[in-house]
Short mmCIF file of C-alpha atoms in Angstrom, two decimals:
data_model
loop_
_atom_site.label_atom_id
_atom_site.label_comp_id
_atom_site.label_asym_id
_atom_site.label_seq_id
_atom_site.Cartn_x
_atom_site.Cartn_y
_atom_site.Cartn_z
CA UNK S 1 -2.88 10.13 -17.57
CA UNK S 2 0.47 9.01 -18.97
CA UNK S 3 2.75 8.07 -16.10
CA UNK S 4 6.22 6.61 -15.79
CA UNK S 5 7.27 4.50 -12.81
CA UNK S 6 10.51 2.98 -11.62
CA UNK S 7 9.65 -0.50 -10.35
CA UNK S 8 12.28 -3.08 -9.43
CA UNK S 9 14.81 -1.00 -11.32
CA UNK S 10 12.76 -1.07 -14.51
CA UNK S 11 10.96 1.74 -16.24
CA UNK S 12 7.24 1.24 -16.76
CA UNK S 13 5.16 3.57 -18.95
CA UNK S 14 1.42 3.34 -18.44
CA UNK S 15 -1.70 5.29 -19.31
CA UNK S 16 -4.13 5.01 -16.42
CA UNK S 17 -6.54 7.22 -14.48
CA UNK S 18 -4.59 9.35 -11.99
CA UNK S 19 -6.65 7.89 -9.16
CA UNK S 20 -6.10 4.23 -9.96
CA UNK S 21 -4.39 2.60 -6.97
CA UNK S 22 -0.76 1.59 -7.23
CA UNK S 23 -1.83 -1.95 -6.31
CA UNK S 24 -4.22 -2.14 -9.27
CA UNK S 25 -1.69 -0.54 -11.63
CA UNK S 26 0.98 -3.07 -10.62
CA UNK S 27 -1.38 -5.97 -11.20
CA UNK S 28 -3.25 -4.81 -14.30
CA UNK S 29 -0.89 -2.52 -16.16
CA UNK S 30 2.57 -3.77 -15.19
CA UNK S 31 1.84 -7.49 -15.13
CA UNK S 32 3.27 -7.69 -11.62
CA UNK S 33 0.60 -9.81 -9.96
CA UNK S 34 2.64 -10.81 -6.92
CA UNK S 35 1.23 -7.81 -5.04
CA UNK S 36 -2.22 -8.76 -3.78
CA UNK S 37 -5.31 -6.74 -2.91
CA UNK S 38 -7.27 -7.72 0.20
CA UNK S 39 -9.03 -4.92 2.03
CA UNK S 40 -8.27 -1.66 0.19
CA UNK S 41 -8.19 -0.10 3.65
CA UNK S 42 -4.52 -0.44 4.51
CA UNK S 43 -5.28 -2.99 7.20
CA UNK S 44 -4.51 -6.44 5.78
CA UNK S 45 -1.12 -5.60 4.30
CA UNK S 46 -1.31 -8.04 1.38
CA UNK S 47 -0.54 -5.09 -0.92
CA UNK S 48 2.65 -4.06 0.90
CA UNK S 49 5.44 -2.89 -1.40
CA UNK S 50 8.51 -0.75 -0.80
CA UNK S 51 8.69 2.97 -1.53
CA UNK S 52 12.34 4.06 -1.49
CA UNK S 53 13.03 0.93 0.52
CA UNK S 54 10.31 1.43 3.16
CA UNK S 55 7.12 -0.62 3.44
CA UNK S 56 3.91 1.10 2.33
CA UNK S 57 0.37 0.06 1.40
CA UNK S 58 -0.01 0.07 -2.38
CA UNK S 59 -3.81 0.14 -2.03
CA UNK S 60 -3.61 3.58 -0.45
CA UNK S 61 -1.42 5.21 -3.11
CA UNK S 62 -2.77 6.77 -6.30
CA UNK S 63 -0.83 6.03 -9.47
CA UNK S 64 -0.15 9.72 -10.04
CA UNK S 65 1.67 9.98 -6.71
CA UNK S 66 4.19 7.27 -7.47
CA UNK S 67 6.27 8.63 -10.32
CA UNK S 68 9.13 9.91 -8.18
CA UNK S 69 9.56 6.85 -5.99
CA UNK S 70 11.74 3.80 -6.44
CA UNK S 71 9.19 1.07 -5.96
CA UNK S 72 10.10 -2.51 -5.12
CA UNK S 73 7.61 -5.35 -5.37
CA UNK S 74 7.89 -9.01 -4.44
CA UNK S 75 9.09 -9.72 -7.96
CA UNK S 76 12.08 -7.51 -7.25
CA UNK S 77 13.10 -9.09 -3.97
CA UNK S 78 15.43 -11.63 -5.52
CA UNK S 79 16.99 -12.39 -8.87
CA UNK S 80 15.00 -15.28 -10.38
CA UNK S 81 18.30 -16.90 -11.30
CA UNK S 82 19.93 -16.28 -7.98
CA UNK S 83 19.54 -17.00 -4.25
CA UNK S 84 16.42 -16.11 -2.29
CA UNK S 85 16.43 -12.99 -0.13
CA UNK S 86 17.18 -13.90 3.51
CA UNK S 87 13.56 -13.31 4.53
CA UNK S 88 12.35 -15.59 1.72
CA UNK S 89 14.86 -18.23 2.76
CA UNK S 90 13.68 -17.99 6.38
CA UNK S 91 10.04 -18.34 5.27
CA UNK S 92 10.97 -21.39 3.21
CA UNK S 93 12.84 -23.04 6.09
CA UNK S 94 10.04 -22.31 8.56
CA UNK S 95 7.21 -23.10 6.10
CA UNK S 96 5.76 -19.73 7.03
CA UNK S 97 3.01 -19.78 4.41
CA UNK S 98 0.00 -21.88 3.40
CA UNK S 99 -2.25 -20.34 0.78
CA UNK S 100 0.39 -17.71 0.05
CA UNK S 101 -2.00 -14.77 -0.30
CA UNK S 102 -0.44 -12.74 2.51
CA UNK S 103 3.10 -13.90 1.84
CA UNK S 104 4.35 -11.25 -0.60
CA UNK S 105 3.06 -8.55 1.74
CA UNK S 106 4.84 -10.06 4.75
CA UNK S 107 8.06 -10.53 2.80
CA UNK S 108 8.08 -6.92 1.64
CA UNK S 109 7.17 -5.67 5.13
CA UNK S 110 10.07 -7.57 6.66
CA UNK S 111 12.58 -6.98 3.87
CA UNK S 112 11.89 -3.26 4.18
CA UNK S 113 12.11 -3.18 7.98
CA UNK S 114 14.77 -5.65 9.14
CA UNK S 115 17.77 -3.53 8.31
CA UNK S 116 20.36 -5.15 10.44
CA UNK S 117 19.51 -3.21 13.60
CA UNK S 118 18.77 -5.51 16.49
CA UNK S 119 15.07 -5.86 17.24
CA UNK S 120 13.62 -7.25 20.47
CA UNK S 121 10.74 -9.70 20.66
CA UNK S 122 8.16 -7.05 21.53
CA UNK S 123 9.21 -4.86 18.61
CA UNK S 124 9.27 -7.89 16.30
CA UNK S 125 5.73 -8.87 17.28
CA UNK S 126 4.60 -5.29 16.85
CA UNK S 127 6.15 -5.24 13.36
CA UNK S 128 4.68 -8.59 12.31
CA UNK S 129 1.26 -7.48 13.58
CA UNK S 130 1.25 -4.94 10.73
CA UNK S 131 -0.12 -7.59 8.37
CA UNK S 132 -2.86 -10.23 8.56
CA UNK S 133 -2.68 -13.97 7.83
CA UNK S 134 -5.76 -16.16 7.84
CA UNK S 135 -3.98 -19.51 7.51
CA UNK S 136 -0.88 -20.00 9.61
CA UNK S 137 -1.80 -18.64 13.02
CA UNK S 138 1.31 -16.43 12.76
CA UNK S 139 3.74 -18.59 14.74
CA UNK S 140 5.66 -19.83 11.70
CA UNK S 141 5.73 -16.26 10.35
CA UNK S 142 7.09 -14.98 13.66
CA UNK S 143 9.70 -17.74 13.73
CA UNK S 144 10.80 -16.92 10.19
CA UNK S 145 10.88 -13.19 10.98
CA UNK S 146 12.95 -13.84 14.10
CA UNK S 147 15.47 -15.89 12.14
CA UNK S 148 15.63 -13.38 9.32
CA UNK S 149 16.14 -10.54 11.82
CA UNK S 150 19.01 -12.39 13.47
CA UNK S 151 20.59 -13.21 10.12
CA UNK S 152 20.26 -9.66 8.82
CA UNK S 153 21.69 -8.32 12.07
CA UNK S 154 24.86 -10.21 11.27
CA UNK S 155 25.03 -9.55 7.56
CA UNK S 156 22.74 -6.67 6.56
CA UNK S 157 21.06 -7.37 3.23
CA UNK S 158 21.27 -5.16 0.18
CA UNK S 159 19.56 -1.79 0.26
CA UNK S 160 16.24 -2.34 -1.44
CA UNK S 161 15.95 1.35 -2.21
CA UNK S 162 18.68 0.78 -4.77
CA UNK S 163 17.67 -0.51 -8.17
CA UNK S 164 19.21 -3.92 -8.41
CA UNK S 165 16.72 -6.24 -9.99
CA UNK S 166 15.05 -6.19 -13.32
CA UNK S 167 12.27 -8.52 -14.27
CA UNK C 1 -14.18 -0.79 -4.08
CA UNK C 2 -12.46 1.97 -5.93
CA UNK C 3 -12.94 5.70 -5.38
CA UNK C 4 -15.40 7.80 -7.32
CA UNK C 5 -13.55 9.43 -10.21
CA UNK C 6 -11.81 12.64 -9.33
CA UNK C 7 -9.57 15.29 -10.75
CA UNK C 8 -6.04 15.02 -9.41
CA UNK C 9 -3.79 18.06 -9.03
CA UNK C 10 -0.30 18.13 -7.54
CA UNK C 11 0.77 21.76 -7.09
CA UNK C 12 4.44 22.54 -6.59
CA UNK C 13 3.84 25.75 -4.65
CA UNK C 14 1.72 26.42 -1.56
CA UNK C 15 0.06 29.43 -3.20
CA UNK C 16 -1.20 27.21 -6.03
CA UNK C 17 -2.51 24.67 -3.54
CA UNK C 18 -4.41 27.38 -1.67
CA UNK C 19 -5.80 28.80 -4.90
CA UNK C 20 -7.14 25.37 -5.84
CA UNK C 21 -8.78 24.98 -2.43
CA UNK C 22 -10.29 28.45 -2.74
CA UNK C 23 -11.69 27.55 -6.15
CA UNK C 24 -13.21 24.17 -5.25
CA UNK C 25 -13.81 24.53 -1.50
CA UNK C 26 -15.90 21.59 -0.20
CA UNK C 27 -15.50 19.70 -3.46
CA UNK C 28 -11.77 19.35 -2.83
CA UNK C 29 -9.81 17.33 -0.28
CA UNK C 30 -6.16 17.63 0.59
CA UNK C 31 -4.00 14.54 0.13
CA UNK C 32 -0.95 14.29 2.37
CA UNK C 33 -0.33 10.75 3.69
CA UNK C 34 -3.70 9.49 2.50
CA UNK C 35 -3.79 6.79 5.17
CA UNK C 36 -7.17 7.98 6.46
CA UNK C 37 -8.55 9.71 3.37
CA UNK C 38 -7.94 6.97 0.81
CA UNK C 39 -9.63 4.19 2.82
CA UNK C 40 -12.67 6.47 3.07
CA UNK C 41 -12.51 7.14 -0.66
CA UNK C 42 -12.17 3.41 -1.37
CA UNK C 43 -15.37 2.86 0.63
CA UNK C 44 -16.91 5.88 -1.06
CA UNK C 45 -17.59 7.44 2.33
CA UNK C 46 -15.61 10.37 0.96
CA UNK C 47 -16.26 11.46 -2.62
CA UNK C 48 -14.14 14.51 -3.37
CA UNK C 49 -14.31 15.84 -6.89
CA UNK C 50 -10.79 17.21 -6.64
CA UNK C 51 -7.75 15.83 -4.83
CA UNK C 52 -5.05 18.37 -4.01
CA UNK C 53 -1.85 16.37 -3.49
CA UNK C 54 0.43 18.48 -1.27
CA UNK C 55 3.36 16.03 -1.29
CA UNK C 56 5.32 18.23 -3.70
CA UNK C 57 5.25 21.24 -1.37
CA UNK C 58 8.82 20.98 -0.11
CA UNK C 59 8.46 23.85 2.35
CA UNK C 60 5.95 21.81 4.38
CA UNK C 61 8.32 19.04 5.38
CA UNK C 62 10.20 21.02 8.03
CA UNK C 63 10.60 19.84 11.60
CA UNK C 64 12.34 22.44 13.73
CA UNK C 65 12.45 24.28 17.03
CA UNK C 66 11.78 28.00 17.02
CA UNK C 67 10.71 30.35 19.75
CA UNK C 68 10.24 27.64 22.37
CA UNK C 69 8.00 25.58 20.09
CA UNK C 70 8.48 22.40 18.08
CA UNK C 71 7.17 23.22 14.62
CA UNK C 72 5.86 20.22 12.73
CA UNK C 73 5.22 20.87 9.04
CA UNK C 74 2.30 19.33 7.19
CA UNK C 75 4.45 16.68 5.47
CA UNK C 76 6.17 15.33 8.59
CA UNK C 77 5.31 11.61 8.72
CA UNK C 78 4.32 9.67 11.86
CA UNK C 79 7.52 7.70 11.33
CA UNK C 80 9.63 10.82 11.69
CA UNK C 81 8.47 11.19 15.30
CA UNK C 82 9.13 7.61 16.46
CA UNK C 83 12.40 8.68 18.05
CA UNK C 84 12.57 11.88 20.11
CA UNK C 85 13.15 14.73 17.67
CA UNK C 86 14.05 17.25 20.34
CA UNK C 87 15.84 17.00 23.68
CA UNK C 88 12.76 18.15 25.53
CA UNK C 89 10.03 16.03 27.13
CA UNK C 90 7.65 16.88 24.25
CA UNK C 91 9.95 14.82 21.99
CA UNK C 92 9.72 11.87 24.37
CA UNK C 93 5.94 12.21 24.54
CA UNK C 94 5.62 12.20 20.76
CA UNK C 95 7.87 9.14 20.52
CA UNK C 96 5.75 7.29 23.10
CA UNK C 97 2.52 8.10 21.29
CA UNK C 98 3.97 7.36 17.82
CA UNK C 99 4.18 3.63 18.47
CA UNK C 100 0.43 3.50 19.00
CA UNK C 101 -0.34 5.07 15.63
CA UNK C 102 -1.58 2.25 13.34
CA UNK C 103 1.28 0.13 11.94
CA UNK C 104 4.67 0.79 10.42
CA UNK C 105 3.59 0.91 6.73
CA UNK C 106 0.89 3.45 7.65
CA UNK C 107 3.40 5.48 9.66
CA UNK C 108 5.75 5.68 6.68
CA UNK C 109 3.22 7.75 4.72
CA UNK C 110 0.71 9.19 7.20
CA UNK C 111 1.33 12.67 8.60
CA UNK C 112 1.03 14.25 12.05
CA UNK C 113 -0.79 17.31 10.74
CA UNK C 114 -3.04 15.18 8.54
CA UNK C 115 -4.15 13.31 11.62
CA UNK C 116 -5.09 16.59 13.30
CA UNK C 117 -7.02 17.79 10.25
CA UNK C 118 -8.84 14.43 9.99
CA UNK C 119 -9.84 14.61 13.68
CA UNK C 120 -10.65 10.99 14.37
CA UNK C 121 -11.71 10.98 18.05
CA UNK C 122 -9.35 8.04 18.68
CA UNK C 123 -6.30 9.69 17.09
CA UNK C 124 -3.20 9.78 19.25
CA UNK C 125 -1.85 13.05 17.86
CA UNK C 126 -5.10 14.89 18.49
CA UNK C 127 -4.89 13.88 22.14
CA UNK C 128 -1.26 14.95 22.41
CA UNK C 129 -2.04 18.28 20.73
CA UNK C 130 -4.83 19.10 23.18
CA UNK C 131 -2.81 17.94 26.20
CA UNK C 132 0.24 20.09 25.51
CA UNK C 133 -1.73 23.06 24.16
CA UNK C 134 -0.56 22.94 20.56
CA UNK C 135 -1.37 25.65 18.01
CA UNK C 136 -2.31 25.04 14.40
CA UNK C 137 -1.42 27.28 11.48
CA UNK C 138 -4.28 27.49 9.01
CA UNK C 139 -3.54 29.05 5.64
CA UNK C 140 -5.84 30.26 2.88
CA UNK C 141 -5.55 32.65 -0.04
CA UNK C 142 -7.08 35.25 2.27
CA UNK C 143 -4.34 34.90 4.87
CA UNK C 144 -3.18 32.90 7.83
CA UNK C 145 -4.74 32.31 11.22
CA UNK C 146 -3.61 30.47 14.33
CA UNK C 147 -6.02 28.25 16.24
CA UNK C 148 -5.40 26.56 19.58
CA UNK C 149 -5.81 22.79 19.47
CA UNK C 150 -8.54 22.96 22.08
CA UNK C 151 -10.56 25.31 19.85
CA UNK C 152 -9.79 23.32 16.69
CA UNK C 153 -11.58 20.06 17.50
CA UNK C 154 -15.34 20.01 17.50
CA UNK C 155 -17.09 16.70 16.77
CA UNK C 156 -15.75 13.48 15.25
CA UNK C 157 -14.07 14.46 11.97
CA UNK C 158 -15.34 18.03 12.33
CA UNK C 159 -12.92 20.86 13.07
CA UNK C 160 -12.59 24.62 12.77
CA UNK C 161 -10.89 24.13 9.39
CA UNK C 162 -12.68 26.05 6.62
CA UNK C 163 -13.19 24.59 3.16
CA UNK C 164 -10.51 26.79 1.62
CA UNK C 165 -7.92 26.28 4.36
CA UNK C 166 -4.83 24.12 4.62
CA UNK C 167 -3.20 23.25 7.94
CA UNK C 168 0.44 23.98 7.16
CA UNK C 169 2.03 23.44 10.54
CA UNK C 170 1.44 22.43 14.13
CA UNK C 171 3.38 24.13 16.91
CA UNK C 172 3.88 22.26 20.16
CA UNK C 173 5.32 24.12 23.16
CA UNK C 174 8.55 22.76 24.58
CA UNK C 175 7.65 21.47 28.03
CA UNK C 176 10.93 22.28 29.78
CA UNK C 177 13.50 19.92 31.28
CA UNK C 178 12.20 17.85 34.15
CA UNK C 179 8.58 17.82 33.00
CA UNK C 180 7.26 14.26 33.29
CA UNK C 181 5.22 12.94 30.38
CA UNK C 182 3.17 9.84 29.70
CA UNK C 183 0.90 8.46 27.00
CA UNK C 184 -1.31 5.47 27.65
CA UNK C 185 -3.70 3.71 25.30
CA UNK C 186 -5.63 0.47 25.07
CA UNK C 187 -6.80 -0.96 21.76
CA UNK C 188 -8.39 -4.34 21.12
CA UNK C 189 -5.62 -5.29 18.69
CA UNK C 190 -2.08 -4.07 18.07
CA UNK C 191 -2.32 -0.96 15.92
CA UNK C 192 -6.08 -0.85 16.29
CA UNK C 193 -8.12 2.20 17.15
CA UNK C 194 -7.88 3.21 20.81
CA UNK C 195 -10.80 2.25 23.03
CA UNK C 196 -9.49 4.87 25.44
CA UNK C 197 -6.31 6.90 25.72
CA UNK C 198 -4.82 9.29 28.23
CA UNK C 199 -2.01 11.81 28.09
CA UNK C 200 -0.35 13.69 30.95
CA UNK C 201 2.41 16.24 31.45
CA UNK C 202 3.43 17.06 35.00
CA UNK C 203 5.95 19.46 36.57
CA UNK C 204 7.19 18.76 40.06
CA UNK C 205 9.13 21.13 42.30
CA UNK C 206 10.22 20.38 45.86
CA UNK C 207 8.14 17.23 45.85
CA UNK C 208 4.88 18.92 44.84
CA UNK C 209 3.08 19.06 41.51
CA UNK C 210 3.24 22.68 40.35
CA UNK C 211 1.68 22.22 36.93
CA UNK C 212 -0.28 19.44 35.28
CA UNK C 213 -2.03 18.98 31.97
CA UNK C 214 -4.16 15.88 31.58
CA UNK C 215 -6.50 14.87 28.78
CA UNK C 216 -8.45 11.83 27.68
CA UNK C 217 -9.03 10.64 24.12
CA UNK C 218 -11.14 8.13 22.17
CA UNK C 219 -13.86 8.25 24.78
CA UNK C 220 -15.80 11.27 23.61
CA UNK C 221 -16.21 12.99 20.28
CA UNK C 222 -12.88 14.78 20.60
CA UNK C 223 -9.87 14.81 22.94
CA UNK C 224 -11.00 16.35 26.20
CA UNK C 225 -8.95 18.17 28.79
CA UNK C 226 -9.61 17.26 32.41
CA UNK C 227 -9.45 20.44 34.52
CA UNK C 228 -11.11 18.60 37.40
CA UNK C 229 -8.15 16.23 37.46
CA UNK C 230 -5.61 19.03 37.03
CA UNK C 231 -7.26 20.80 39.98
CA UNK C 232 -6.70 17.90 42.37
CA UNK C 233 -3.08 17.62 41.23
CA UNK C 234 -2.24 21.32 41.70
CA UNK C 235 0.05 21.67 44.70
CA UNK C 236 -0.34 18.00 45.66
CA UNK C 237 2.41 15.59 46.62
CA UNK C 238 2.11 12.53 44.37
CA UNK C 239 0.65 9.60 46.27
CA UNK C 240 -1.65 6.65 45.68
CA UNK C 241 -4.40 8.60 47.47
CA UNK C 242 -4.07 11.43 44.98
CA UNK C 243 -4.08 9.01 42.04
CA UNK C 244 -7.21 7.32 43.39
CA UNK C 245 -8.92 10.73 43.43
CA UNK C 246 -7.64 11.31 39.86
CA UNK C 247 -9.22 8.02 38.84
CA UNK C 248 -12.51 8.93 40.52
CA UNK C 249 -12.67 12.37 38.87
CA UNK C 250 -11.67 11.02 35.45
CA UNK C 251 -14.45 8.47 35.71
CA UNK C 252 -16.99 11.18 36.52
CA UNK C 253 -15.78 13.35 33.64
CA UNK C 254 -15.90 10.62 31.01
CA UNK C 255 -19.11 10.52 28.99
CA UNK C 256 -18.41 7.77 26.49
CA UNK C 257 -20.17 7.64 23.19
CA UNK C 258 -22.28 4.53 22.86
CA UNK C 259 -20.64 1.88 20.72
CA UNK C 260 -22.02 -1.60 20.02
CA UNK C 261 -18.54 -3.09 20.44
CA UNK C 262 -17.37 -1.07 23.42
CA UNK C 263 -19.97 -0.75 26.23
CA UNK C 264 -20.05 2.71 27.78
CA UNK C 265 -19.49 1.42 31.35
CA UNK C 266 -16.39 -0.45 30.28
CA UNK C 267 -15.08 2.55 28.36
CA UNK C 268 -15.65 4.86 31.30
CA UNK C 269 -13.82 2.52 33.68
CA UNK C 270 -11.01 2.03 31.17
CA UNK C 271 -10.62 5.78 30.68
CA UNK C 272 -10.39 6.30 34.43
CA UNK C 273 -7.68 3.63 34.77
CA UNK C 274 -5.65 5.00 31.87
CA UNK C 275 -5.86 8.59 33.15
CA UNK C 276 -4.68 7.51 36.61
CA UNK C 277 -1.92 5.39 35.04
CA UNK C 278 -0.78 8.25 32.80
CA UNK C 279 -0.66 10.68 35.71
CA UNK C 280 1.27 8.17 37.80
CA UNK C 281 3.72 7.49 34.95
CA UNK C 282 4.20 11.21 34.30
CA UNK C 283 4.86 11.88 37.98
CA UNK C 284 7.43 9.10 38.07
CA UNK C 285 8.96 10.43 34.85
CA UNK C 286 9.26 13.83 36.55
CA UNK C 287 11.31 12.19 39.29
CA UNK C 288 8.71 11.93 42.03
CA UNK C 289 8.90 9.03 44.45
CA UNK C 290 6.22 7.89 46.84
CA UNK C 291 5.40 4.80 48.86
#
């Protein structure tokens, strides 16, 4: 099936089976390998991308469903020539990654959720528990998320549903 | 693993969707949020030949109050219910339960009605639907029928839904101001499947319980109303003695399915505690006070 997507502000034309997952299409047909595939069950969250600015599991979306959405992947989170997104900067400061497999998923989860509204510790932990990490034990991720939440509460980041980045 | 190959159709009108279901019947599955269906397809536990994507049916995304009922269309996402959508205790109850449904990224896509149609015994919405006495609108090319939630659920993942039918809407009765509500659940991990869950709605007048609906979920093959608990609450003044009797009766009524990870004795005891806690919380929510 010939399909056209809007990913990170760019148009992508592909010819794939309708039922191929968005995660596989991103990786194999769009050369966007930052989105990872872990469980294909929607549990691990390593495939998390944004659909109209909100976090979703790319492993649970069929390619044919995605033509009307503005999709943002990790590659679209920051301009390669420019500053890191606040959540990326917080992860860097807090060294909130080791092998890096879960990292894009966490960054997209947080970038799509921390909108500048205040979030209490319980809600933050509930949010971070959406995704799995096998390396860090979560504390650095929580610390980075907490810092990013506080920073975005003061200066809300750009709306990731808008098309701003092209790769 | 990837799904078995299938034909994908995305109708833009409900009549077309129903016609496709009528044509393919058991060979077709409806795709709304996909947060339960697609994992099963990825494991090849589900192998539909045809996927009917209903996400383009704009008339199914309504969320409105009509005739004393909250009408939840088939495309309303779990996320849409996280904050009370109506100034009635049913809105509060939905918001309480919403936070137990999986995780945020799943709630962005998954649907309330899809959860009912999928009928996982641990599903929060199925328990809420049975507790409040929801009605489901089932549509086919042959017409529409209305089924009460209590008659809709049968066994795990088995419902009254026929192969050619689409659940287009759920209707939840408004509970009336002053009705106390509570939803309680325990899962092994945040966002995990409930080991047991309880839901209660209680009306109190002049210090006595005049109406109560209580149900337990995740413990048996489907959400189960607890008339034996409602009986002890009818006309009673809320007190720890009453709640202890609620706990005792809930324990006797729970017949947990055997699960290698969740021993039946534990599940039964947990169910009893959660039912008593939900009833207590609902009574407090209704404004009752006791020593």
